[in-house]
């Protein structure tokens, strides 16, 4: 076999497809343009130089394109991470922030290796829908400041950009509509010398590549204890946002991704970013939606090129990029917001059929995210709410019915449903201790014992009957229930 044939065997099919190349390259370019103002804005939130946000977006995207577990997902500097590290930078300085980013990366690698990604299966669909909808709301809200106290010309430019993005795909889908919109609006504002806010107004673009180095902090236990809480918070927020975004992209593209690899990859990307003086980051839902949903990208190439183009645009084409009107990028992000929102979830037809609890979980998730501007908090609050509602619903499914033998010597109680802390609490009160005959049979063949609370409740029932000189026989336990009951019965002191 020739070397060419061998290489063809190990390389993906899309590498030989010019159409895929065109889609990925153009998608990467659109994302890079959209990343610049966001990265600068997040730098301002974190209280650092704009270059730190841009360097973070460059290194995160390039590294994650190689080590990440979800193809076509964009990782860069994010608002969630900026909010976490801002107090650390304010109180202890830049050196501590960079050290915290590196430590957060190490923690993410460790959490990924320990299988934290498997916890994603506990996130219900209603929380996912709430996450997506709240994200769309946040993306839109982030554009509002760009539409306040601005020259009147900004509004027709935004409307023009939106109209272009809606109509242009009807002409051709070869070139992404957002890229066309950005180019056309830039040509109009520069050509007609229209004075509107531009990307350059957000901050100075870097003129050289980042250089690796160690954080400027004393390597002591005191430094570690200072940065550790911030690093841990950043690691959790970054992983949660990244894994939720990966799951969303899985659903959109109808493909599976390696969440453990993604978790470890996020850590590696943050470690590299820290050593290059970046402010850290995680998956970016808005830019990922531009890449996957709007531009149609599906491979790692678009992610890599988004980072590479970002630096090329800043360093080589800085003056041109600085002239891009913010109105063009606002229009792109508004379009992303509308494309991201799950409109089907709020349709009257859907709301009529959906259980009230599911709607409540979705609303709680959205409210928590919008109120805190933190997607991770919203997901945690939504998931806990869903679990409480589920526990209440399942608790009501445990039923007790009794039949007395004709000779009045035995009573049989049939217990059906799931026995756990919520349902077993009122189990003790469902038996007639005073009037039952001397022999009591509790048939659990249609029930399942899940926890110590249920075993304690059964022990308490036996004790109450024993105090009246009556015997209890528990039958029908399935194997897991019998195993748990056998291990714990009589051992739960103080539970009777």
Tab-separated table of C-alpha atoms in Angstrom:
chain	number	residue	atom	x	y	z
A	1	UNK	CA	0.000	0.000	0.000
A	2	UNK	CA	1.372	3.428	-0.955
A	3	UNK	CA	1.779	6.212	1.606
A	4	UNK	CA	-0.983	8.220	-0.141
A	5	UNK	CA	-3.425	5.289	0.068
A	6	UNK	CA	-2.514	4.700	3.735
A	7	UNK	CA	-3.096	8.364	4.581
A	8	UNK	CA	-6.456	8.244	2.758
A	9	UNK	CA	-7.480	5.338	5.016
A	10	UNK	CA	-6.769	7.177	8.283
A	11	UNK	CA	-8.071	10.636	7.306
A	12	UNK	CA	-11.772	11.517	7.568
A	13	UNK	CA	-13.830	11.484	4.344
A	14	UNK	CA	-14.708	15.170	4.658
A	15	UNK	CA	-11.071	16.197	4.114
A	16	UNK	CA	-11.528	15.272	0.454
A	17	UNK	CA	-14.855	17.101	0.106
A	18	UNK	CA	-14.478	20.711	-1.197
A	19	UNK	CA	-18.083	21.547	-0.162
A	20	UNK	CA	-17.339	20.630	3.469
A	21	UNK	CA	-14.102	22.640	3.382
A	22	UNK	CA	-15.970	25.707	2.131
A	23	UNK	CA	-18.655	25.369	4.829
A	24	UNK	CA	-16.116	24.876	7.624
A	25	UNK	CA	-13.785	27.708	6.519
A	26	UNK	CA	-16.607	30.245	6.143
A	27	UNK	CA	-18.196	29.126	9.419
A	28	UNK	CA	-14.858	29.577	11.197
A	29	UNK	CA	-14.540	33.083	9.766
A	30	UNK	CA	-18.054	34.116	10.881
A	31	UNK	CA	-17.452	32.754	14.391
A	32	UNK	CA	-14.084	34.522	14.630
A	33	UNK	CA	-15.742	37.852	13.754
A	34	UNK	CA	-18.468	37.234	16.345
A	35	UNK	CA	-15.895	36.225	18.995
A	36	UNK	CA	-13.941	39.493	18.889
A	37	UNK	CA	-16.469	41.907	20.488
A	38	UNK	CA	-17.665	39.208	22.928
A	39	UNK	CA	-14.115	38.401	24.072
A	40	UNK	CA	-13.432	42.112	24.573
A	41	UNK	CA	-16.706	42.552	26.504
A	42	UNK	CA	-15.920	39.576	28.780
A	43	UNK	CA	-12.440	40.998	29.400
A	44	UNK	CA	-14.080	44.208	30.614
A	45	UNK	CA	-16.370	42.162	32.950
A	46	UNK	CA	-13.299	40.356	34.365
A	47	UNK	CA	-11.445	43.680	34.707
A	48	UNK	CA	-8.526	42.690	32.461
A	49	UNK	CA	-6.943	43.971	29.257
A	50	UNK	CA	-8.984	43.065	26.096
A	51	UNK	CA	-5.976	41.118	24.800
A	52	UNK	CA	-6.434	38.569	27.636
A	53	UNK	CA	-9.943	37.708	26.470
A	54	UNK	CA	-8.853	37.501	22.827
A	55	UNK	CA	-5.832	35.313	23.696
A	56	UNK	CA	-8.101	33.041	25.754
A	57	UNK	CA	-10.538	32.686	22.840
A	58	UNK	CA	-7.645	31.870	20.478
A	59	UNK	CA	-5.987	29.227	22.673
A	60	UNK	CA	-9.275	27.682	23.893
A	61	UNK	CA	-10.641	27.218	20.365
A	62	UNK	CA	-7.387	25.865	18.879
A	63	UNK	CA	-6.658	23.435	21.745
A	64	UNK	CA	-10.241	22.172	22.138
A	65	UNK	CA	-10.448	21.494	18.386
A	66	UNK	CA	-7.775	18.818	18.957
A	67	UNK	CA	-8.508	17.453	22.457
A	68	UNK	CA	-12.287	18.081	22.792
A	69	UNK	CA	-14.979	15.408	22.629
A	70	UNK	CA	-17.648	17.337	20.670
A	71	UNK	CA	-16.857	18.281	17.076
A	72	UNK	CA	-17.856	21.760	15.800
A	73	UNK	CA	-18.397	23.122	19.334
A	74	UNK	CA	-16.756	26.486	20.039
A	75	UNK	CA	-14.886	27.124	23.293
A	76	UNK	CA	-13.561	30.582	24.132
A	77	UNK	CA	-13.573	33.266	26.829
A	78	UNK	CA	-17.083	33.379	28.338
A	79	UNK	CA	-19.181	35.648	30.527
A	80	UNK	CA	-19.835	32.881	33.087
A	81	UNK	CA	-16.096	32.404	33.686
A	82	UNK	CA	-15.491	36.185	33.649
A	83	UNK	CA	-18.061	36.647	36.435
A	84	UNK	CA	-16.337	33.974	38.567
A	85	UNK	CA	-12.778	35.334	38.204
A	86	UNK	CA	-13.620	39.068	38.336
A	87	UNK	CA	-13.578	39.317	42.197
A	88	UNK	CA	-10.239	37.435	42.345
A	89	UNK	CA	-8.639	39.824	39.842
A	90	UNK	CA	-10.093	42.831	41.668
A	91	UNK	CA	-8.840	41.742	45.111
A	92	UNK	CA	-5.572	39.922	44.324
A	93	UNK	CA	-4.439	40.974	40.841
A	94	UNK	CA	-3.729	39.487	37.434
A	95	UNK	CA	-1.156	36.913	38.567
A	96	UNK	CA	-3.665	35.188	40.850
A	97	UNK	CA	-6.289	35.169	38.077
A	98	UNK	CA	-3.918	33.393	35.652
A	99	UNK	CA	-2.876	30.900	38.356
A	100	UNK	CA	-6.567	30.231	39.107
A	101	UNK	CA	-7.215	29.486	35.416
A	102	UNK	CA	-4.409	26.886	35.372
A	103	UNK	CA	-5.631	25.278	38.612
A	104	UNK	CA	-9.223	25.250	37.288
A	105	UNK	CA	-7.926	23.388	34.223
A	106	UNK	CA	-6.210	20.791	36.427
A	107	UNK	CA	-9.455	20.366	38.411
A	108	UNK	CA	-11.465	19.914	35.197
A	109	UNK	CA	-9.075	17.198	34.006
A	110	UNK	CA	-9.448	15.434	37.387
A	111	UNK	CA	-13.263	15.803	37.412
A	112	UNK	CA	-13.433	14.573	33.818
A	113	UNK	CA	-11.295	11.529	34.652
A	114	UNK	CA	-13.550	10.800	37.664
A	115	UNK	CA	-16.583	10.653	35.365
A	116	UNK	CA	-18.383	13.908	36.232
A	117	UNK	CA	-19.861	13.864	32.699
A	118	UNK	CA	-22.083	10.933	33.690
A	119	UNK	CA	-24.026	13.287	35.979
A	120	UNK	CA	-25.528	14.832	32.818
A	121	UNK	CA	-28.061	11.999	32.628
A	122	UNK	CA	-29.703	13.437	35.759
A	123	UNK	CA	-30.550	16.659	33.924
A	124	UNK	CA	-34.215	16.313	32.814
A	125	UNK	CA	-35.490	17.396	29.400
A	126	UNK	CA	-37.524	20.256	30.928
A	127	UNK	CA	-34.280	21.681	32.396
A	128	UNK	CA	-32.580	21.330	28.986
A	129	UNK	CA	-35.443	23.256	27.344
A	130	UNK	CA	-35.251	25.897	30.091
A	131	UNK	CA	-31.461	26.086	29.604
A	132	UNK	CA	-31.846	26.646	25.857
A	133	UNK	CA	-34.607	29.246	26.245
A	134	UNK	CA	-32.839	31.157	29.027
A	135	UNK	CA	-29.706	31.131	26.906
A	136	UNK	CA	-31.612	32.701	24.022
A	137	UNK	CA	-32.944	35.360	26.431
A	138	UNK	CA	-29.413	36.075	27.782
A	139	UNK	CA	-27.967	36.345	24.261
A	140	UNK	CA	-30.681	38.863	23.364
A	141	UNK	CA	-30.288	40.782	26.658
A	142	UNK	CA	-26.534	41.051	26.049
A	143	UNK	CA	-27.319	42.994	22.841
A	144	UNK	CA	-29.614	45.523	24.532
A	145	UNK	CA	-26.762	47.766	25.837
A	146	UNK	CA	-25.507	48.018	22.246
A	147	UNK	CA	-28.899	49.497	21.253
A	148	UNK	CA	-29.110	52.093	24.025
A	149	UNK	CA	-27.878	55.707	23.707
A	150	UNK	CA	-26.558	55.144	20.185
A	151	UNK	CA	-26.865	57.184	16.948
A	152	UNK	CA	-30.197	56.649	15.122
A	153	UNK	CA	-28.345	55.021	12.192
A	154	UNK	CA	-27.651	51.927	14.358
A	155	UNK	CA	-31.325	50.850	14.244
A	156	UNK	CA	-31.782	50.728	10.440
A	157	UNK	CA	-28.409	48.938	10.210
A	158	UNK	CA	-29.568	46.241	12.678
A	159	UNK	CA	-32.888	45.847	10.824
A	160	UNK	CA	-31.042	45.698	7.484
A	161	UNK	CA	-28.693	43.034	8.855
A	162	UNK	CA	-31.631	40.919	10.079
A	163	UNK	CA	-33.467	41.242	6.738
A	164	UNK	CA	-30.291	40.187	4.887
A	165	UNK	CA	-29.879	37.092	7.095
A	166	UNK	CA	-33.514	36.077	6.577
A	167	UNK	CA	-33.606	36.626	2.794
A	168	UNK	CA	-30.063	35.772	1.639
A	169	UNK	CA	-30.321	31.976	2.299
A	170	UNK	CA	-33.197	31.933	-0.252
A	171	UNK	CA	-30.723	33.106	-2.873
A	172	UNK	CA	-27.826	30.790	-1.922
A	173	UNK	CA	-26.538	28.890	1.102
A	174	UNK	CA	-22.965	28.648	-0.242
A	175	UNK	CA	-21.875	31.719	1.738
A	176	UNK	CA	-23.159	32.047	5.342
A	177	UNK	CA	-25.749	34.821	5.612
A	178	UNK	CA	-24.150	36.295	8.791
A	179	UNK	CA	-20.847	36.812	6.905
A	180	UNK	CA	-22.674	38.554	4.048
A	181	UNK	CA	-24.513	40.739	6.557
A	182	UNK	CA	-21.266	41.741	8.337
A	183	UNK	CA	-19.471	42.566	5.067
A	184	UNK	CA	-22.394	44.539	3.555
A	185	UNK	CA	-23.019	46.626	6.704
A	186	UNK	CA	-19.274	47.343	7.085
A	187	UNK	CA	-19.008	48.502	3.442
A	188	UNK	CA	-22.088	50.740	3.886
A	189	UNK	CA	-20.870	52.378	7.125
A	190	UNK	CA	-17.292	52.888	5.867
A	191	UNK	CA	-18.315	53.935	2.339
A	192	UNK	CA	-20.946	56.408	3.533
A	193	UNK	CA	-18.812	57.499	6.532
A	194	UNK	CA	-21.688	56.772	8.940
A	195	UNK	CA	-20.591	57.432	12.526
A	196	UNK	CA	-21.747	54.415	14.569
A	197	UNK	CA	-20.050	52.363	17.338
A	198	UNK	CA	-17.533	49.887	15.921
A	199	UNK	CA	-15.561	46.869	17.171
A	200	UNK	CA	-12.553	49.182	17.608
A	201	UNK	CA	-14.506	51.200	20.188
A	202	UNK	CA	-14.636	48.104	22.444
A	203	UNK	CA	-10.876	48.066	22.984
A	204	UNK	CA	-7.507	47.811	21.283
A	205	UNK	CA	-6.852	44.597	19.369
A	206	UNK	CA	-3.541	42.761	20.091
A	207	UNK	CA	-0.744	43.226	17.542
A	208	UNK	CA	1.272	40.059	18.303
A	209	UNK	CA	0.756	36.426	19.301
A	210	UNK	CA	0.628	35.502	23.023
A	211	UNK	CA	3.855	34.252	24.612
A	212	UNK	CA	3.859	31.369	27.149
A	213	UNK	CA	4.992	32.049	30.712
A	214	UNK	CA	4.376	31.261	34.383
A	215	UNK	CA	1.869	33.281	36.445
A	216	UNK	CA	3.465	36.083	38.472
A	217	UNK	CA	2.537	34.783	41.939
A	218	UNK	CA	4.447	33.373	44.908
A	219	UNK	CA	4.210	29.547	44.745
A	220	UNK	CA	3.041	29.119	48.339
A	221	UNK	CA	0.229	27.393	50.221
A	222	UNK	CA	-1.289	30.818	50.886
A	223	UNK	CA	-1.618	31.454	47.134
A	224	UNK	CA	-3.178	28.013	46.667
A	225	UNK	CA	-5.794	28.565	49.394
A	226	UNK	CA	-6.607	31.991	47.892
A	227	UNK	CA	-7.183	30.780	44.336
A	228	UNK	CA	-8.619	27.298	45.044
A	229	UNK	CA	-12.268	28.367	45.730
A	230	UNK	CA	-12.339	30.495	42.557
A	231	UNK	CA	-10.701	27.707	40.539
A	232	UNK	CA	-13.222	25.145	41.773
A	233	UNK	CA	-16.155	27.446	40.956
A	234	UNK	CA	-14.707	28.130	37.509
A	235	UNK	CA	-14.114	24.397	36.902
A	236	UNK	CA	-17.728	23.520	37.791
A	237	UNK	CA	-19.325	26.396	35.859
A	238	UNK	CA	-17.115	25.725	32.825
A	239	UNK	CA	-17.840	21.982	32.789
A	240	UNK	CA	-21.563	22.413	33.314
A	241	UNK	CA	-21.901	24.967	30.525
A	242	UNK	CA	-19.677	22.913	28.200
A	243	UNK	CA	-21.499	19.616	28.818
A	244	UNK	CA	-24.922	21.234	28.424
A	245	UNK	CA	-23.782	22.819	25.156
A	246	UNK	CA	-22.330	19.501	23.950
A	247	UNK	CA	-25.657	17.770	24.694
A	248	UNK	CA	-27.499	20.502	22.789
A	249	UNK	CA	-25.219	20.068	19.750
A	250	UNK	CA	-25.695	16.290	19.974
A	251	UNK	CA	-29.453	16.855	19.660
A	252	UNK	CA	-29.142	19.350	16.783
A	253	UNK	CA	-26.730	17.203	14.736
A	254	UNK	CA	-28.272	13.859	15.786
A	255	UNK	CA	-24.813	12.536	16.715
A	256	UNK	CA	-23.169	11.379	19.939
A	257	UNK	CA	-20.075	12.911	21.539
A	258	UNK	CA	-17.589	11.779	24.168
A	259	UNK	CA	-18.500	13.850	27.251
A	260	UNK	CA	-15.584	12.507	29.336
A	261	UNK	CA	-13.116	13.512	26.622
A	262	UNK	CA	-14.836	16.908	26.402
A	263	UNK	CA	-14.469	17.421	30.187
A	264	UNK	CA	-10.766	16.522	30.136
A	265	UNK	CA	-10.290	18.577	26.954
A	266	UNK	CA	-11.786	21.679	28.585
A	267	UNK	CA	-9.262	21.262	31.407
A	268	UNK	CA	-6.311	20.906	29.025
A	269	UNK	CA	-7.483	23.957	27.060
A	270	UNK	CA	-7.704	26.047	30.247
A	271	UNK	CA	-4.237	24.919	31.402
A	272	UNK	CA	-2.749	25.960	28.039
A	273	UNK	CA	-4.748	29.217	28.108
A	274	UNK	CA	-3.441	30.035	31.598
A	275	UNK	CA	0.182	29.504	30.582
A	276	UNK	CA	-0.401	31.842	27.607
A	277	UNK	CA	-1.828	34.554	29.886
A	278	UNK	CA	-5.496	34.122	28.910
A	279	UNK	CA	-8.465	34.600	31.235
A	280	UNK	CA	-9.847	31.068	30.765
A	281	UNK	CA	-13.138	29.957	29.291
A	282	UNK	CA	-15.482	27.140	28.317
A	283	UNK	CA	-17.931	26.230	25.556
A	284	UNK	CA	-19.744	29.243	24.074
A	285	UNK	CA	-23.351	28.506	23.315
A	286	UNK	CA	-23.994	31.582	21.144
A	287	UNK	CA	-20.961	31.093	18.905
A	288	UNK	CA	-21.554	27.332	18.814
A	289	UNK	CA	-25.082	28.007	17.532
A	290	UNK	CA	-23.663	30.316	14.849
A	291	UNK	CA	-21.205	27.563	13.872
A	292	UNK	CA	-23.540	24.554	13.966
A	293	UNK	CA	-27.082	25.836	13.393
A	294	UNK	CA	-26.592	28.959	11.274
A	295	UNK	CA	-23.434	28.089	9.282
A	296	UNK	CA	-23.903	24.299	9.164
A	297	UNK	CA	-20.404	23.340	10.397
A	298	UNK	CA	-19.914	19.745	11.600
A	299	UNK	CA	-16.159	19.134	12.030
A	300	UNK	CA	-13.204	20.154	14.203
A	301	UNK	CA	-11.852	22.289	11.347
A	302	UNK	CA	-14.362	25.098	11.949
A	303	UNK	CA	-13.439	25.189	15.662
A	304	UNK	CA	-9.708	25.321	14.886
A	305	UNK	CA	-10.165	27.982	12.199
A	306	UNK	CA	-12.371	30.128	14.469
A	307	UNK	CA	-9.387	30.457	16.834
A	308	UNK	CA	-6.804	30.811	14.058
A	309	UNK	CA	-8.839	33.398	12.120
A	310	UNK	CA	-9.417	35.322	15.355
A	311	UNK	CA	-5.681	35.964	15.760
A	312	UNK	CA	-5.158	36.618	12.034
A	313	UNK	CA	-8.027	39.128	12.027
A	314	UNK	CA	-6.651	40.891	15.121
A	315	UNK	CA	-2.981	40.955	14.114
A	316	UNK	CA	-3.078	41.246	10.293
A	317	UNK	CA	-6.452	42.866	9.634
A	318	UNK	CA	-6.833	44.783	12.907
A	319	UNK	CA	-7.699	48.146	11.264
A	320	UNK	CA	-10.336	46.522	9.007
A	321	UNK	CA	-11.908	44.519	11.841
A	322	UNK	CA	-11.962	47.642	14.018
A	323	UNK	CA	-14.216	49.286	11.402
A	324	UNK	CA	-16.922	46.580	11.608
A	325	UNK	CA	-20.038	48.277	13.029
A	326	UNK	CA	-21.309	46.737	16.259
A	327	UNK	CA	-24.775	46.879	14.655
A	328	UNK	CA	-23.724	44.068	12.277
A	329	UNK	CA	-22.666	41.793	15.137
A	330	UNK	CA	-25.743	42.717	17.199
A	331	UNK	CA	-27.918	41.648	14.237
A	332	UNK	CA	-26.047	38.308	14.039
A	333	UNK	CA	-26.491	37.651	17.770
A	334	UNK	CA	-30.221	38.588	17.672
A	335	UNK	CA	-30.618	36.079	14.836
A	336	UNK	CA	-28.768	33.479	16.937
A	337	UNK	CA	-31.064	34.277	19.883
A	338	UNK	CA	-34.199	33.634	17.806
A	339	UNK	CA	-32.733	30.464	16.272
A	340	UNK	CA	-31.706	29.146	19.717
A	341	UNK	CA	-35.082	29.671	21.441
A	342	UNK	CA	-37.287	26.569	21.442
A	343	UNK	CA	-40.500	28.206	20.196
A	344	UNK	CA	-42.287	24.851	20.145
A	345	UNK	CA	-41.920	24.643	23.952
A	346	UNK	CA	-44.158	27.704	24.514
A	347	UNK	CA	-46.740	26.962	21.807
A	348	UNK	CA	-50.274	26.814	23.331
A	349	UNK	CA	-50.725	23.298	21.873
A	350	UNK	CA	-47.579	22.073	23.689
A	351	UNK	CA	-48.421	23.835	26.972
A	352	UNK	CA	-51.905	22.218	27.025
A	353	UNK	CA	-50.441	18.721	26.808
A	354	UNK	CA	-47.405	19.233	29.061
A	355	UNK	CA	-47.730	18.314	32.789
A	356	UNK	CA	-47.787	21.400	35.049
A	357	UNK	CA	-44.659	20.178	36.867
A	358	UNK	CA	-42.633	20.072	33.628
A	359	UNK	CA	-43.710	23.599	32.692
A	360	UNK	CA	-42.863	24.753	36.233
A	361	UNK	CA	-39.341	23.284	36.002
A	362	UNK	CA	-38.764	25.005	32.649
A	363	UNK	CA	-39.961	28.372	34.026
A	364	UNK	CA	-37.871	28.020	37.236
A	365	UNK	CA	-34.757	27.259	35.144
A	366	UNK	CA	-35.306	30.296	32.899
A	367	UNK	CA	-36.028	32.649	35.834
A	368	UNK	CA	-32.959	31.417	37.794
A	369	UNK	CA	-30.635	31.881	34.800
A	370	UNK	CA	-31.978	35.295	33.785
A	371	UNK	CA	-31.945	36.528	37.419
A	372	UNK	CA	-28.363	35.394	38.135
A	373	UNK	CA	-26.939	35.595	34.577
A	374	UNK	CA	-25.388	32.227	35.413
A	375	UNK	CA	-26.390	29.174	33.379
A	376	UNK	CA	-24.878	26.767	35.921
A	377	UNK	CA	-27.054	28.101	38.774
A	378	UNK	CA	-30.151	27.801	36.600
A	379	UNK	CA	-29.375	24.186	35.691
A	380	UNK	CA	-28.760	23.227	39.351
A	381	UNK	CA	-31.944	24.989	40.577
A	382	UNK	CA	-33.999	23.497	37.733
A	383	UNK	CA	-32.677	19.969	38.311
A	384	UNK	CA	-33.327	20.126	42.090
A	385	UNK	CA	-36.870	21.420	41.399
A	386	UNK	CA	-37.468	18.572	38.934
A	387	UNK	CA	-36.221	16.018	41.484
A	388	UNK	CA	-38.500	17.392	44.224
A	389	UNK	CA	-41.525	17.306	41.885
A	390	UNK	CA	-40.618	13.768	40.783
A	391	UNK	CA	-40.226	12.595	44.403
A	392	UNK	CA	-43.642	14.046	45.326
A	393	UNK	CA	-45.272	12.428	42.299
A	394	UNK	CA	-43.743	9.001	42.941
A	395	UNK	CA	-44.462	9.199	46.692
A	396	UNK	CA	-48.211	9.232	45.989
A	397	UNK	CA	-47.944	6.004	43.989
A	398	UNK	CA	-47.275	3.839	47.093
A	399	UNK	CA	-50.576	2.177	48.084
A	400	UNK	CA	-51.566	-0.190	50.950
A	401	UNK	CA	-54.618	-2.483	50.777
A	402	UNK	CA	-55.602	-5.187	53.281
A	403	UNK	CA	-57.568	-8.443	53.252
A	404	UNK	CA	-58.476	-10.427	56.429
A	405	UNK	CA	-58.593	-14.245	56.234
A	406	UNK	CA	-62.087	-15.794	56.760
A	407	UNK	CA	-60.948	-17.398	60.038
A	408	UNK	CA	-59.897	-13.983	61.420
A	409	UNK	CA	-56.388	-15.192	62.347
A	410	UNK	CA	-54.364	-13.489	59.608
A	411	UNK	CA	-54.447	-10.175	57.744
A	412	UNK	CA	-52.555	-9.670	54.478
A	413	UNK	CA	-51.432	-6.157	53.493
A	414	UNK	CA	-50.491	-5.620	49.842
A	415	UNK	CA	-48.055	-2.748	49.391
A	416	UNK	CA	-47.572	-1.468	45.809
A	417	UNK	CA	-45.254	1.213	44.452
A	418	UNK	CA	-41.833	2.660	45.172
A	419	UNK	CA	-40.767	2.807	48.819
A	420	UNK	CA	-38.244	5.569	49.529
A	421	UNK	CA	-37.888	8.449	51.997
A	422	UNK	CA	-40.841	10.434	50.583
A	423	UNK	CA	-43.341	7.576	50.307
A	424	UNK	CA	-42.294	5.518	53.350
A	425	UNK	CA	-42.740	8.393	55.831
A	426	UNK	CA	-46.540	7.909	55.958
A	427	UNK	CA	-46.370	4.105	55.503
A	428	UNK	CA	-46.342	3.502	59.292
A	429	UNK	CA	-49.764	5.140	59.684
A	430	UNK	CA	-51.471	2.886	57.099
A	431	UNK	CA	-51.799	-0.167	59.406
A	432	UNK	CA	-54.519	-0.988	62.006
A	433	UNK	CA	-52.248	-2.098	64.886
A	434	UNK	CA	-54.985	-2.297	67.551
A	435	UNK	CA	-57.650	-4.244	65.659
A	436	UNK	CA	-55.607	-6.539	63.401
A	437	UNK	CA	-55.466	-10.300	64.206
A	438	UNK	CA	-52.382	-11.919	65.726
A	439	UNK	CA	-50.629	-12.717	62.434
A	440	UNK	CA	-49.844	-9.937	59.940
A	441	UNK	CA	-48.403	-10.589	56.445
A	442	UNK	CA	-46.947	-7.644	54.504
A	443	UNK	CA	-46.705	-8.609	50.816
A	444	UNK	CA	-44.130	-6.447	48.966
A	445	UNK	CA	-44.113	-8.383	45.679
A	446	UNK	CA	-45.503	-5.294	43.867
A	447	UNK	CA	-43.180	-2.842	45.661
A	448	UNK	CA	-39.487	-1.936	45.652
A	449	UNK	CA	-37.466	-0.900	48.729
A	450	UNK	CA	-35.010	1.832	47.726
A	451	UNK	CA	-33.439	3.239	50.899
A	452	UNK	CA	-32.779	3.055	54.655
A	453	UNK	CA	-35.881	5.193	55.386
A	454	UNK	CA	-38.095	2.420	53.969
A	455	UNK	CA	-36.313	-0.299	55.980
A	456	UNK	CA	-36.673	1.869	59.114
A	457	UNK	CA	-40.411	2.268	58.397
A	458	UNK	CA	-40.846	-1.526	58.056
A	459	UNK	CA	-38.892	-2.023	61.312
A	460	UNK	CA	-41.158	0.514	63.027
A	461	UNK	CA	-44.280	-1.354	61.793
A	462	UNK	CA	-42.898	-4.664	63.140
A	463	UNK	CA	-42.091	-3.025	66.498
A	464	UNK	CA	-45.596	-1.540	66.864
A	465	UNK	CA	-47.184	-4.949	66.213
A	466	UNK	CA	-44.683	-6.706	68.547
A	467	UNK	CA	-45.653	-4.313	71.360
A	468	UNK	CA	-49.194	-5.718	71.015
A	469	UNK	CA	-47.989	-9.331	70.935
A	470	UNK	CA	-48.563	-9.769	67.222
A	471	UNK	CA	-46.179	-11.284	64.639
A	472	UNK	CA	-45.275	-9.789	61.263
A	473	UNK	CA	-44.080	-11.674	58.187
A	474	UNK	CA	-42.650	-9.687	55.267
A	475	UNK	CA	-42.926	-11.539	51.937
A	476	UNK	CA	-42.433	-10.986	48.213
A	477	UNK	CA	-39.269	-8.871	48.406
A	478	UNK	CA	-37.416	-8.793	45.081
A	479	UNK	CA	-33.690	-9.558	45.178
A	480	UNK	CA	-32.299	-5.973	45.544
A	481	UNK	CA	-34.984	-5.085	48.120
A	482	UNK	CA	-34.356	-8.291	50.098
A	483	UNK	CA	-30.600	-7.612	50.063
A	484	UNK	CA	-31.036	-4.051	51.373
A	485	UNK	CA	-33.629	-5.112	53.974
A	486	UNK	CA	-31.464	-8.011	55.141
A	487	UNK	CA	-28.438	-5.754	55.646
A	488	UNK	CA	-30.220	-2.909	57.456
A	489	UNK	CA	-33.164	-4.354	59.370
A	490	UNK	CA	-32.644	-4.092	63.143
A	491	UNK	CA	-29.482	-1.988	62.610
A	492	UNK	CA	-31.156	1.429	62.332
A	493	UNK	CA	-31.080	2.411	66.004
A	494	UNK	CA	-33.547	5.098	67.026
A	495	UNK	CA	-35.620	4.627	63.856
A	496	UNK	CA	-38.596	2.960	65.569
